[in-house]
Coordinates of C-alpha atoms in Angstrom, one line a residue:
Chain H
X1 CA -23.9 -19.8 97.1
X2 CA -21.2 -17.2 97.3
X3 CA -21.6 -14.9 100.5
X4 CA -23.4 -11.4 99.9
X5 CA -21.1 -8.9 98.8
X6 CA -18.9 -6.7 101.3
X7 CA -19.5 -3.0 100.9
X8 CA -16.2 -0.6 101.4
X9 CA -17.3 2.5 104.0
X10 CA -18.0 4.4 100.8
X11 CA -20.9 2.8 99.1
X12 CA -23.1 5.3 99.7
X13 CA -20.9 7.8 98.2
X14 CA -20.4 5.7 95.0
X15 CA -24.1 5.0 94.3
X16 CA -24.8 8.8 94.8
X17 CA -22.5 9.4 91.9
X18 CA -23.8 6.5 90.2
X19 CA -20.8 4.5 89.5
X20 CA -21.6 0.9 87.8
X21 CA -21.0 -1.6 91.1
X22 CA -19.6 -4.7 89.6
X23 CA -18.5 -7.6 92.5
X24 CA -14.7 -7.7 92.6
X25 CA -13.0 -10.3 95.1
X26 CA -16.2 -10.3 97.0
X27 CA -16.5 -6.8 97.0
X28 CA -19.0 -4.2 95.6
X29 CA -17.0 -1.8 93.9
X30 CA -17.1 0.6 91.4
X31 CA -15.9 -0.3 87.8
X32 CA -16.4 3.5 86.9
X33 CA -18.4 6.5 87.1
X34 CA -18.8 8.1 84.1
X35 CA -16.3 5.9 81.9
X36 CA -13.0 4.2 81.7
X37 CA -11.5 6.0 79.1
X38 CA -12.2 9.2 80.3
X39 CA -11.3 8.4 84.0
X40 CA -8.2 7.2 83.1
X41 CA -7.3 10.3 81.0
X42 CA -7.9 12.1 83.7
X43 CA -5.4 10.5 86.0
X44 CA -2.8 10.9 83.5
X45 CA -3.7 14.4 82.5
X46 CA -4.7 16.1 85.9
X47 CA -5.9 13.9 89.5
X48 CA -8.2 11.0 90.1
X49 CA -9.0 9.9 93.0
X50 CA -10.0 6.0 93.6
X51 CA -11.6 3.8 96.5
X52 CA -9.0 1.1 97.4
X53 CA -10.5 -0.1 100.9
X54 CA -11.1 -3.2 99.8
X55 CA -7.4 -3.6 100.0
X56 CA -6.2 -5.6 103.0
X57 CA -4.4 -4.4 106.4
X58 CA -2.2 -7.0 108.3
X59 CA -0.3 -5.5 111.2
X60 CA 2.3 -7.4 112.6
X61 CA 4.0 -6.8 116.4
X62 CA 5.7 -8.2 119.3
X63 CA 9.0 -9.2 119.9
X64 CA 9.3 -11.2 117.3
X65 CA 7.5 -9.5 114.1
X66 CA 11.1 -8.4 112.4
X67 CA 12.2 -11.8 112.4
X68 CA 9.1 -13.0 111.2
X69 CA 8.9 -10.6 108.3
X70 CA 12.7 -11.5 107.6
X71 CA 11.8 -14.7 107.0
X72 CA 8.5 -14.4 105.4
X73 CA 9.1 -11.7 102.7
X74 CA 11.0 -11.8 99.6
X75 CA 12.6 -8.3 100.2
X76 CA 14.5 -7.6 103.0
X77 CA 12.7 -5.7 105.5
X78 CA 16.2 -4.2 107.3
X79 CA 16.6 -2.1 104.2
X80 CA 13.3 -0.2 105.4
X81 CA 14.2 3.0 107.4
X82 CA 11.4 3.9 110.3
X83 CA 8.9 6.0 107.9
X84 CA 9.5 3.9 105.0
X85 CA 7.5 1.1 103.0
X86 CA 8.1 -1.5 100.5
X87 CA 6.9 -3.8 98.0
X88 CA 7.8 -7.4 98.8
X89 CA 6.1 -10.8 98.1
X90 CA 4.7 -13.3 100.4
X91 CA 6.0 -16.9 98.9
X92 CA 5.4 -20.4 99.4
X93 CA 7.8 -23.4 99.4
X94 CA 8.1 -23.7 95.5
X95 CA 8.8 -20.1 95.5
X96 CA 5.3 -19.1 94.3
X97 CA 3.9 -16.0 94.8
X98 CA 1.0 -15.9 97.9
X99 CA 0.5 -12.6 97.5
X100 CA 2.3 -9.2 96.5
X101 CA 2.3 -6.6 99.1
X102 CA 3.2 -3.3 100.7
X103 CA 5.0 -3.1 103.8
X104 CA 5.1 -0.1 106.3
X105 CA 7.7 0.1 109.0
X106 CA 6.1 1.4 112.2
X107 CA 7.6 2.4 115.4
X108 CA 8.8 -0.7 117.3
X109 CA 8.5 -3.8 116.7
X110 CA 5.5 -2.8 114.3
X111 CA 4.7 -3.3 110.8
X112 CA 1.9 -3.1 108.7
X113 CA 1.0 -4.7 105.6
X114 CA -1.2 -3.4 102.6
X115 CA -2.3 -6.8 100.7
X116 CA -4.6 -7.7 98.0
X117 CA -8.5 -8.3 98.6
X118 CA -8.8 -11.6 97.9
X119 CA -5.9 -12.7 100.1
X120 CA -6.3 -11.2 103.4
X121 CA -7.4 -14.6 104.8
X122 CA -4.6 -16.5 103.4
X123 CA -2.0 -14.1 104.1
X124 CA -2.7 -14.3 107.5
X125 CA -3.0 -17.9 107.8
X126 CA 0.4 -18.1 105.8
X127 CA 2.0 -15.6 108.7
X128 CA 0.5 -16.9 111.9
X129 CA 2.1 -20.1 110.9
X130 CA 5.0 -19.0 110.7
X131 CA 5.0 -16.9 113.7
X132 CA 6.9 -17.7 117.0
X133 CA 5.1 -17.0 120.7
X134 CA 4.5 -13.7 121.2
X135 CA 4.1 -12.5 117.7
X136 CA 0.7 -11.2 116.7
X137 CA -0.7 -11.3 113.3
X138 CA -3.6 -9.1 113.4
X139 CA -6.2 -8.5 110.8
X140 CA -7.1 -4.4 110.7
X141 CA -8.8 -4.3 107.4
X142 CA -12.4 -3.3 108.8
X143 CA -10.9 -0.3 110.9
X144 CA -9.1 1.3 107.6
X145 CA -10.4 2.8 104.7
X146 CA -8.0 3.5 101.9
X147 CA -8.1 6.3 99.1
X148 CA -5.7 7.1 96.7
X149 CA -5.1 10.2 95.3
X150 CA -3.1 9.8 91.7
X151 CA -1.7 12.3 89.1
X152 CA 0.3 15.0 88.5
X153 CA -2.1 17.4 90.0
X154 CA -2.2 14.9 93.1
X155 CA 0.4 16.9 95.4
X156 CA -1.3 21.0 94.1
X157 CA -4.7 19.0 95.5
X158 CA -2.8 17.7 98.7
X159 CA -1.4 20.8 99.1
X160 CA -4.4 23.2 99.8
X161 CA -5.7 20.1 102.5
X162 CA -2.4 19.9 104.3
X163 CA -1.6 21.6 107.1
X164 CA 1.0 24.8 107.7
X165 CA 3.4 22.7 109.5
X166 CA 5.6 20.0 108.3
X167 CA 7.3 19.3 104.8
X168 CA 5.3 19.9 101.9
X169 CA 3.7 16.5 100.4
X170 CA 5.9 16.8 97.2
X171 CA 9.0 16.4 99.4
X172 CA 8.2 13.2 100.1
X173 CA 10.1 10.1 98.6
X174 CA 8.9 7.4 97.2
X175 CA 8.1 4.4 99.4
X176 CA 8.0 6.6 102.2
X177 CA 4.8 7.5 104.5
X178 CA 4.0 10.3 107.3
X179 CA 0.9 10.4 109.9
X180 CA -1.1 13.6 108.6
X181 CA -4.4 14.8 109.5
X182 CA -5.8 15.8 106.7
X183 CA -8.7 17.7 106.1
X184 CA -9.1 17.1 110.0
X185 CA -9.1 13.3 109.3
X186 CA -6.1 11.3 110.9
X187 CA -4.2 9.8 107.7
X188 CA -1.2 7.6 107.1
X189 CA 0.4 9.1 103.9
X190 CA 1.9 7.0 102.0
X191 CA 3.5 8.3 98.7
X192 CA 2.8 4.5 96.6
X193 CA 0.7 3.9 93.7
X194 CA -0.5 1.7 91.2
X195 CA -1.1 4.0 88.5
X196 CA 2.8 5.1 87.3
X197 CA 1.2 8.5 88.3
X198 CA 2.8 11.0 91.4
X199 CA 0.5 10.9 94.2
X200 CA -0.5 9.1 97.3
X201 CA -2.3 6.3 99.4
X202 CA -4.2 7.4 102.3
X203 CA -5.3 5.0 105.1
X204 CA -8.1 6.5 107.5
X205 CA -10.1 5.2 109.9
X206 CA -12.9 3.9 108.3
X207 CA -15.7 5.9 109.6
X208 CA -14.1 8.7 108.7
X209 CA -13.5 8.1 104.7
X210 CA -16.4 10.1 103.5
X211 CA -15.6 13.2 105.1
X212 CA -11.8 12.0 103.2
X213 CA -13.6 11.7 100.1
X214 CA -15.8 14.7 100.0
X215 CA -12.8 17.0 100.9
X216 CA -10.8 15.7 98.1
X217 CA -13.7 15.7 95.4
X218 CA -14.5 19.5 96.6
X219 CA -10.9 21.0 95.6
X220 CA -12.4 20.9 91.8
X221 CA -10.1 23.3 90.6
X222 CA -7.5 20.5 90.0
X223 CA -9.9 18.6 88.1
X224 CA -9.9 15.7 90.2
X225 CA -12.6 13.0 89.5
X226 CA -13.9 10.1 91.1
X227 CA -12.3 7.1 89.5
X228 CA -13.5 3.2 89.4
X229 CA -11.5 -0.3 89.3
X230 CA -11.7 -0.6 85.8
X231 CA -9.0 2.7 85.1
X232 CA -7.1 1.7 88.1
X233 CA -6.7 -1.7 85.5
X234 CA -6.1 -0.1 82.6
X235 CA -3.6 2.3 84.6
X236 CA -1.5 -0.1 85.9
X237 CA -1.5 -2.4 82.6
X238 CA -0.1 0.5 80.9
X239 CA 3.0 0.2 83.2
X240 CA 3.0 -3.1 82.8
X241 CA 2.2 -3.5 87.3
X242 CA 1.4 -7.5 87.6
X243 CA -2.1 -7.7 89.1
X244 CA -2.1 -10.8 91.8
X245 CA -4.8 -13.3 90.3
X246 CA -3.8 -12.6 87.3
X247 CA -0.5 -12.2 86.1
X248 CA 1.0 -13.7 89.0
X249 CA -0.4 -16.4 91.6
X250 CA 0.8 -19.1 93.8
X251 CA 2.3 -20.9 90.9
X252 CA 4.3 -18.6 89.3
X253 CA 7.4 -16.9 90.7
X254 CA 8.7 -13.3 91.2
X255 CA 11.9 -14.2 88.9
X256 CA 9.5 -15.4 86.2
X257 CA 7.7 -12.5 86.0
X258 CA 10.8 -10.4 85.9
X259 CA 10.3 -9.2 89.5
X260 CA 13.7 -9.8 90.6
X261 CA 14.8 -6.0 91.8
X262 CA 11.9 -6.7 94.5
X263 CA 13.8 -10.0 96.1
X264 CA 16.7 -10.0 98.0
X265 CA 18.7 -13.0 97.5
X266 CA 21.8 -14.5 100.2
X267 CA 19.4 -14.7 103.0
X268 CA 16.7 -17.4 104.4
X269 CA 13.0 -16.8 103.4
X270 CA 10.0 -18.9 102.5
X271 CA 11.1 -20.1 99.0
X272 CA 14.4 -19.1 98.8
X273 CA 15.8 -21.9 97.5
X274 CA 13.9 -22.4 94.5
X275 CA 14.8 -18.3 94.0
X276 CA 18.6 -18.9 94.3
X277 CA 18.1 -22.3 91.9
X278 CA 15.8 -19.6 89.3
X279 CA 18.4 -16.8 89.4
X280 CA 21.8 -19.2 88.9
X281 CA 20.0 -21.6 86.1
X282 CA 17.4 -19.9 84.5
X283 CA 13.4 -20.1 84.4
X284 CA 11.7 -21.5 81.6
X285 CA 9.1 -18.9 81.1
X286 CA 9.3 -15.0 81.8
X287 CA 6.6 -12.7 81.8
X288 CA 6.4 -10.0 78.8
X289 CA 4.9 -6.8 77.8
X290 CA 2.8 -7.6 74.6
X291 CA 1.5 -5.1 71.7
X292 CA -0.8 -6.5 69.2
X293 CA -1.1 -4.7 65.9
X294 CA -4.1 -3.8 64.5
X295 CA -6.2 -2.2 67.3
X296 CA -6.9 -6.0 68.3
X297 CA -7.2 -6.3 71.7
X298 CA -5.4 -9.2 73.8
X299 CA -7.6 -10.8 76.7
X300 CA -6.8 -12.7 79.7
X301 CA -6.5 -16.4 78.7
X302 CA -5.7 -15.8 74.9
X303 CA -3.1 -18.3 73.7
X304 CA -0.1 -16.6 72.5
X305 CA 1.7 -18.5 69.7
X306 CA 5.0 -19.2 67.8
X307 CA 5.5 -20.6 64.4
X308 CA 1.7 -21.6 65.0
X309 CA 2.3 -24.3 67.7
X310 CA 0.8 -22.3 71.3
X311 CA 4.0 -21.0 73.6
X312 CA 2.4 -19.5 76.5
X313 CA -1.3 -17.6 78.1
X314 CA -1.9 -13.9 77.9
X315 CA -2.8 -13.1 81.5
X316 CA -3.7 -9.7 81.1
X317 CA -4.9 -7.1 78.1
X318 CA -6.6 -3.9 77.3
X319 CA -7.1 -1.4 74.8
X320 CA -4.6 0.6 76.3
X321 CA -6.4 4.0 76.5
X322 CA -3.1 6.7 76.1
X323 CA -1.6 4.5 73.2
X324 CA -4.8 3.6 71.8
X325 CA -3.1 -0.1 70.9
X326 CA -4.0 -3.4 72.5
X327 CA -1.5 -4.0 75.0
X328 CA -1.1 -7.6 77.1
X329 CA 1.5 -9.0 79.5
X330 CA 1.7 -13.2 79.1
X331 CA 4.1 -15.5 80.0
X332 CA 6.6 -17.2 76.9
X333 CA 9.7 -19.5 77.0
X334 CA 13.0 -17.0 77.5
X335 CA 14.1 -18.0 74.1
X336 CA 10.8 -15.6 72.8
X337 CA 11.4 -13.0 75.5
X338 CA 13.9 -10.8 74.0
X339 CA 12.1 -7.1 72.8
X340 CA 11.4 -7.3 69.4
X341 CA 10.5 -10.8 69.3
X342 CA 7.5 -11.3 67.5
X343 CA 5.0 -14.0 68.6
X344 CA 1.3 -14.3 67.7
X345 CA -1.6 -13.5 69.8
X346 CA -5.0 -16.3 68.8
X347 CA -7.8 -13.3 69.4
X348 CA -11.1 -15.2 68.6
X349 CA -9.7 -18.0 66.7
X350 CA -7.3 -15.7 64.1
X351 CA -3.6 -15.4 65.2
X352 CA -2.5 -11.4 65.4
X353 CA 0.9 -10.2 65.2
X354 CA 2.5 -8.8 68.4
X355 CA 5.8 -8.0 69.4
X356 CA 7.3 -7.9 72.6
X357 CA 7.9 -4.8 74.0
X358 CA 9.6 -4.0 77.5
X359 CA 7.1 -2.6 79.8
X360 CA 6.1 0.1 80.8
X361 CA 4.2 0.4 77.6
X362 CA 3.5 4.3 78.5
X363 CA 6.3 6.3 79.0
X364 CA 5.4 10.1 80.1
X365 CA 6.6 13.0 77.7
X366 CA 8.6 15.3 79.4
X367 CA 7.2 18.9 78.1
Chain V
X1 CA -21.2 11.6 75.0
X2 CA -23.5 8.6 75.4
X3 CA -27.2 8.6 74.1
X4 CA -30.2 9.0 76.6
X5 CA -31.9 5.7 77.0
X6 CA -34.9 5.0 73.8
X7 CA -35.9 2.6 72.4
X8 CA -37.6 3.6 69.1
X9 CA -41.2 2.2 67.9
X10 CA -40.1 2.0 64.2
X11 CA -37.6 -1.1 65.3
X12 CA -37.9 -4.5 65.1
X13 CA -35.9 -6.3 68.3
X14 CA -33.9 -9.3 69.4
X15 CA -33.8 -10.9 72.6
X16 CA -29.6 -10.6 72.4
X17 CA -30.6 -6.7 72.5
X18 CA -30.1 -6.3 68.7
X19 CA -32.3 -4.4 66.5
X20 CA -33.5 -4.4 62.9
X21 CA -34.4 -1.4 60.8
X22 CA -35.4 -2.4 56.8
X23 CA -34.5 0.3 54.3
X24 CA -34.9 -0.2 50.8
X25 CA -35.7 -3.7 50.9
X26 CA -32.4 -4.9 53.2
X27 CA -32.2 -5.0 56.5
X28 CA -29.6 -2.6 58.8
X29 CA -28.6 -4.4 62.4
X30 CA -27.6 -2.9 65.4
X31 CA -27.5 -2.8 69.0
X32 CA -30.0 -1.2 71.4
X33 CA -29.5 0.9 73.8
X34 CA -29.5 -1.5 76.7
X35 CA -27.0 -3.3 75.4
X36 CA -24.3 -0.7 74.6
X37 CA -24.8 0.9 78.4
X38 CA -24.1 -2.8 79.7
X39 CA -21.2 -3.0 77.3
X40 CA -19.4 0.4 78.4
X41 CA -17.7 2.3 76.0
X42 CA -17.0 0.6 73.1
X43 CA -13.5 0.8 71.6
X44 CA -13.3 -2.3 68.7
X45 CA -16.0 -3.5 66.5
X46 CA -14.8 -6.7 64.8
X47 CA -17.3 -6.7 61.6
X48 CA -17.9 -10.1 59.3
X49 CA -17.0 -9.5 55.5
X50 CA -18.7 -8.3 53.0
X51 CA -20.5 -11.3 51.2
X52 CA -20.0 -13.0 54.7
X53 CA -23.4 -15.1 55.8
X54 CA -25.2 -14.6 59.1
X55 CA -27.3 -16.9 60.5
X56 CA -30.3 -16.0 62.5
X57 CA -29.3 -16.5 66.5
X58 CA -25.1 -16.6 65.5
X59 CA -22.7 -14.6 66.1
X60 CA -21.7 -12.2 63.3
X61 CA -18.7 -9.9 64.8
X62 CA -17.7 -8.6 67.9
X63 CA -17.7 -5.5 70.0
X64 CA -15.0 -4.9 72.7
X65 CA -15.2 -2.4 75.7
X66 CA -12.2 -1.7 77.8
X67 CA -13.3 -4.2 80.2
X68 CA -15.2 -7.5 78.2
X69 CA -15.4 -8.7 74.7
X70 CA -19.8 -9.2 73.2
X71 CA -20.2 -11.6 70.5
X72 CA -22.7 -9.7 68.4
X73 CA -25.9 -12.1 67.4
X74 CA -27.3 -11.7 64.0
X75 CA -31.5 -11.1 64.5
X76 CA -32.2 -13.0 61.0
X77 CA -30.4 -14.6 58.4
X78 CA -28.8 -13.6 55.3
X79 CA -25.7 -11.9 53.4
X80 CA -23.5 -9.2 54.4
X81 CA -24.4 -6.6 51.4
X82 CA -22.3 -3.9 53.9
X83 CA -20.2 -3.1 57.1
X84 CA -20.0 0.2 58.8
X85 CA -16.8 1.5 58.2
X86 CA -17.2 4.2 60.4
X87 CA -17.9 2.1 63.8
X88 CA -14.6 0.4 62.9
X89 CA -12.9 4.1 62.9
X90 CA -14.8 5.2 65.8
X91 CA -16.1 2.7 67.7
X92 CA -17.8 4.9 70.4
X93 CA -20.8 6.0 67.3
X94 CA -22.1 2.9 68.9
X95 CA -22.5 4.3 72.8
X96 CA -23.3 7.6 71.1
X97 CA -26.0 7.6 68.6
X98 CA -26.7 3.2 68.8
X99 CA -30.1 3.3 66.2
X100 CA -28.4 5.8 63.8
X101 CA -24.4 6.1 62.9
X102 CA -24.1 3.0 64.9
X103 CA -25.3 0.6 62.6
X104 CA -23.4 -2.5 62.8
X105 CA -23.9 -3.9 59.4
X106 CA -26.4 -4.2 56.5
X107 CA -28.2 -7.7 55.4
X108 CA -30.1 -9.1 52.0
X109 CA -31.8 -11.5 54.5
X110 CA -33.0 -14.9 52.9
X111 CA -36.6 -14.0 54.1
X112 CA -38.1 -10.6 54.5
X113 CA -40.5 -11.7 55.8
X114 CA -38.5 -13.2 58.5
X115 CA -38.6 -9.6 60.1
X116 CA -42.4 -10.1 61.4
X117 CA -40.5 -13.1 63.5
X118 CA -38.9 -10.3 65.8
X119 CA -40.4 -8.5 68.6
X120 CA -41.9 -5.4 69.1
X121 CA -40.7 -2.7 70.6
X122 CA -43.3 -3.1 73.5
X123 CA -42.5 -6.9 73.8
X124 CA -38.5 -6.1 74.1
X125 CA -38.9 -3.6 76.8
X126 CA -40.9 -6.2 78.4
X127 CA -37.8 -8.1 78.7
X128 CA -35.8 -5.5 80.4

């Protein structure tokens, strides 16, 4: 028997607005409210705004947490000014990756990291063994709730809830985070994503995320809507984001599935050596971005084939819902990895045409 | 926009949440309501050919939501005299309007009598 699901401090607020719960990584979560397709469109058109506090909080501190994070994380945590974050990956031995991750530079010796759901047990296991005396690896996911606030209306909306002082919210750089009360609610900032979308991640203590959500979902001028798991999916498929689970895991590394501007090599970290080996010799699969003709739609686990003999997995597809094409990321031997290569995709036992295609599959017009 | 929940009495149901409607001697299949709203909306229909068979209980096509991929299950058996063309343009007829211009396909079943075999609408809801 799997536990009962875990509810995010916003349940209440989904089931008032009768979103269709589905369990995801032992949460109950919305999948969406009124419907994928339109959620999504509203992201990319205007704001949506999203319950992520089922997302993991690891802060690390003492003495030692720089070192430790040095040697944990595939990027290098020195290049990260005080006020800045950065997406890094947690690897083991063989170079695979534990989990992807954001990581915020506090003040001091702290730092806090933003990891996936299903992880936060291992990551912290992973750390604390790694950790010299007097470093702390401390789990903070129950105090936080996290919203985030996505599309190009994001920063008018964040506007009318910021306060006088301080620099606008569309002054902020990428990567790069501010404490804010908002809407009277004390708020790390943080101007990340996982849509391809402007707009930001907000951390609040967790008691306080309805009054968050409420203040956001009143500024309806914007035409912000609630938005579920399922467009955050589709969202980040369409620029081609790995989702950890799926497209990457313990077994597959960041230089195989073309992650390589997010590693630093020349320096000592969990699984550095098999990164140097993978960057001087070569891997012998890469993740790709995947279009299918037809309207067919790739699905995780759909055998991707060459001259009919099966080269590699799909590990992700959708319909993607701004293209109106099936989309997929899956891994294939480098010889099949150049764009333009085309490969077949076996969708319910009859092999589709799809050529691969350098992600992100969505690339905004400028108007 | 999607269709209020119904389930009309004219119908003839499946357990798989299919229904059958005969006109003119053939029977037309679909899916109830139930099933598109667990489905979500519905952006592929995969239909069988033309001339294809169905077998009663088996899978005939497919329906594909953003999120999950439904094997569609054939109420009764028989041959494929015509697909709906416009479900494969416009996939979301089915969420919309499920008992009228989202008609899946239309069958010269083996049996017509076969259709006395299905539930009624009273015995389906029971199942929900």
């Amino acid at each position: 028997m799997s536990p009962a699901p875990r509810r995010t401090p916003l349940y209440e607020r989904h089931l008032e607005l009768t979103a269709r719960m589905v369990d995801f990584a032992g949460w109950e979560m919305p999948v969406y409210y009124v419907g994928i397709n339109e959620e999504h469109r509203a992201v990319r058109a205007r704001a949506g705004v999203f319950d992520t506090s089922h997302m993991g909080q690891l802060e690390i501190s003492g003495n030692g947490s720089t070192n430790l994070l040095r040697r944990a994380l595939a990027n290098d945590v020195d290049r990260i000014e005080p006020g800045g974050a950065q997406y890094t990956f947690l690897l083991n031995e063989k170079g695979g990756i534990v989990d992807d991750l954001i990581v915020y530079r506090m003040e001091g010796n702290r730092w806090l990291l933003i990891v996936n759901a299903s992880n936060v047990d291992v990551d912290r296991e992973h750390l604390a063994g790694l950790a010299a005396r007097g470093t702390a690896v401390r789990d903070r996911s129950d105090e936080y709730a996290m919203i985030a606030l996505q599309g190009p209306l994001a920063f008018d909306l964040l506007t009318g809830l910021w306060p006088k002082r301080g620099a606008a919210p569309d002054a902020m750089r990428p990567f790069s985070w501010v404490e804010q009360t908002i809407a009277k609610v004390p708020c790390i900032v943080a101007r990340t994503g996982y849509t391809g979308e402007p707009g930001v991640e907000l951390l609040c203590p967790a008691e306080r995320a309805p009054e968050l959500w409420d203040a956001i979902l009143a500024q309806r001028e914007h035409g912000v809507v609630p938005c579920g798991l399922g467009a955050r999916d589709t969202l980040r498929l369409e620029m081609g984001f790995p989702l950890h689970g799926q497209d990457i895991d313990a077994k597959t590394t960041p230089i195989e599935a073309g992650l390589d501007r997010f590693v630093a090599p020349g320096r000592e970290f969990t699984g550095s050596k098999v990164i140097e080996r993978q960057l001087a010799k070569g891997v012998k699969r890469r993740l790709v971005g995947l279009r299918v003709v037809d309207r067919a739609i790739p699905r995780e686990g759909y055998p991707i084939l060459a001259d009919g003999e099966k080269v590699g997995t799909v590990t992700s597809g959708t319909l993607s819902p701004s293209l109106d094409e099936g989309i997929g990321l899956g891994y294939v031997p480098p010889a099949l990895a150049e764009t333009g290569t085309i490969v077949q995709v076996e969708i319910r036992g009859r092999p589709r045409d799809a050529e691969v295609v350098p992600t992100p599959f969505y690339v905004k017009q400028e108007s | 926009m999607a269709a209020d929940e119904s389930y009309p009495e004219e119908l003839r149901y499946h357990r798989e949440h299919d229904w059958v409607r005969m006109e003119d001697g053939e029977a037309v299949f679909g899916i109830t309501w139930y099933a598109q709203d667990a489905l979500g909306e519905v952006v592929y229909f995969e239909p069988p050919a033309v001339g294809a068979r169905v077998e009663a209980d088996g899978s005939y096509g497919s329906l594909e939501s953003v999120k999950a991929v439904s094997d569609v299950i054939a109420p009764l058996s028989g041959t494929v005299t015509a697909v709906n063309d416009a479900v494969t343009e416009t996939p979301e007829l089915v969420n919309d309007d499920p008992y009228g211009q989202g008609w899946l396909i239309r069958v010269a079943l083996d049996d017509v009598a076969s259709v006395d075999s299905l539930l009624d609408v009273a015995a389906y809801q029971a199942l929900l």
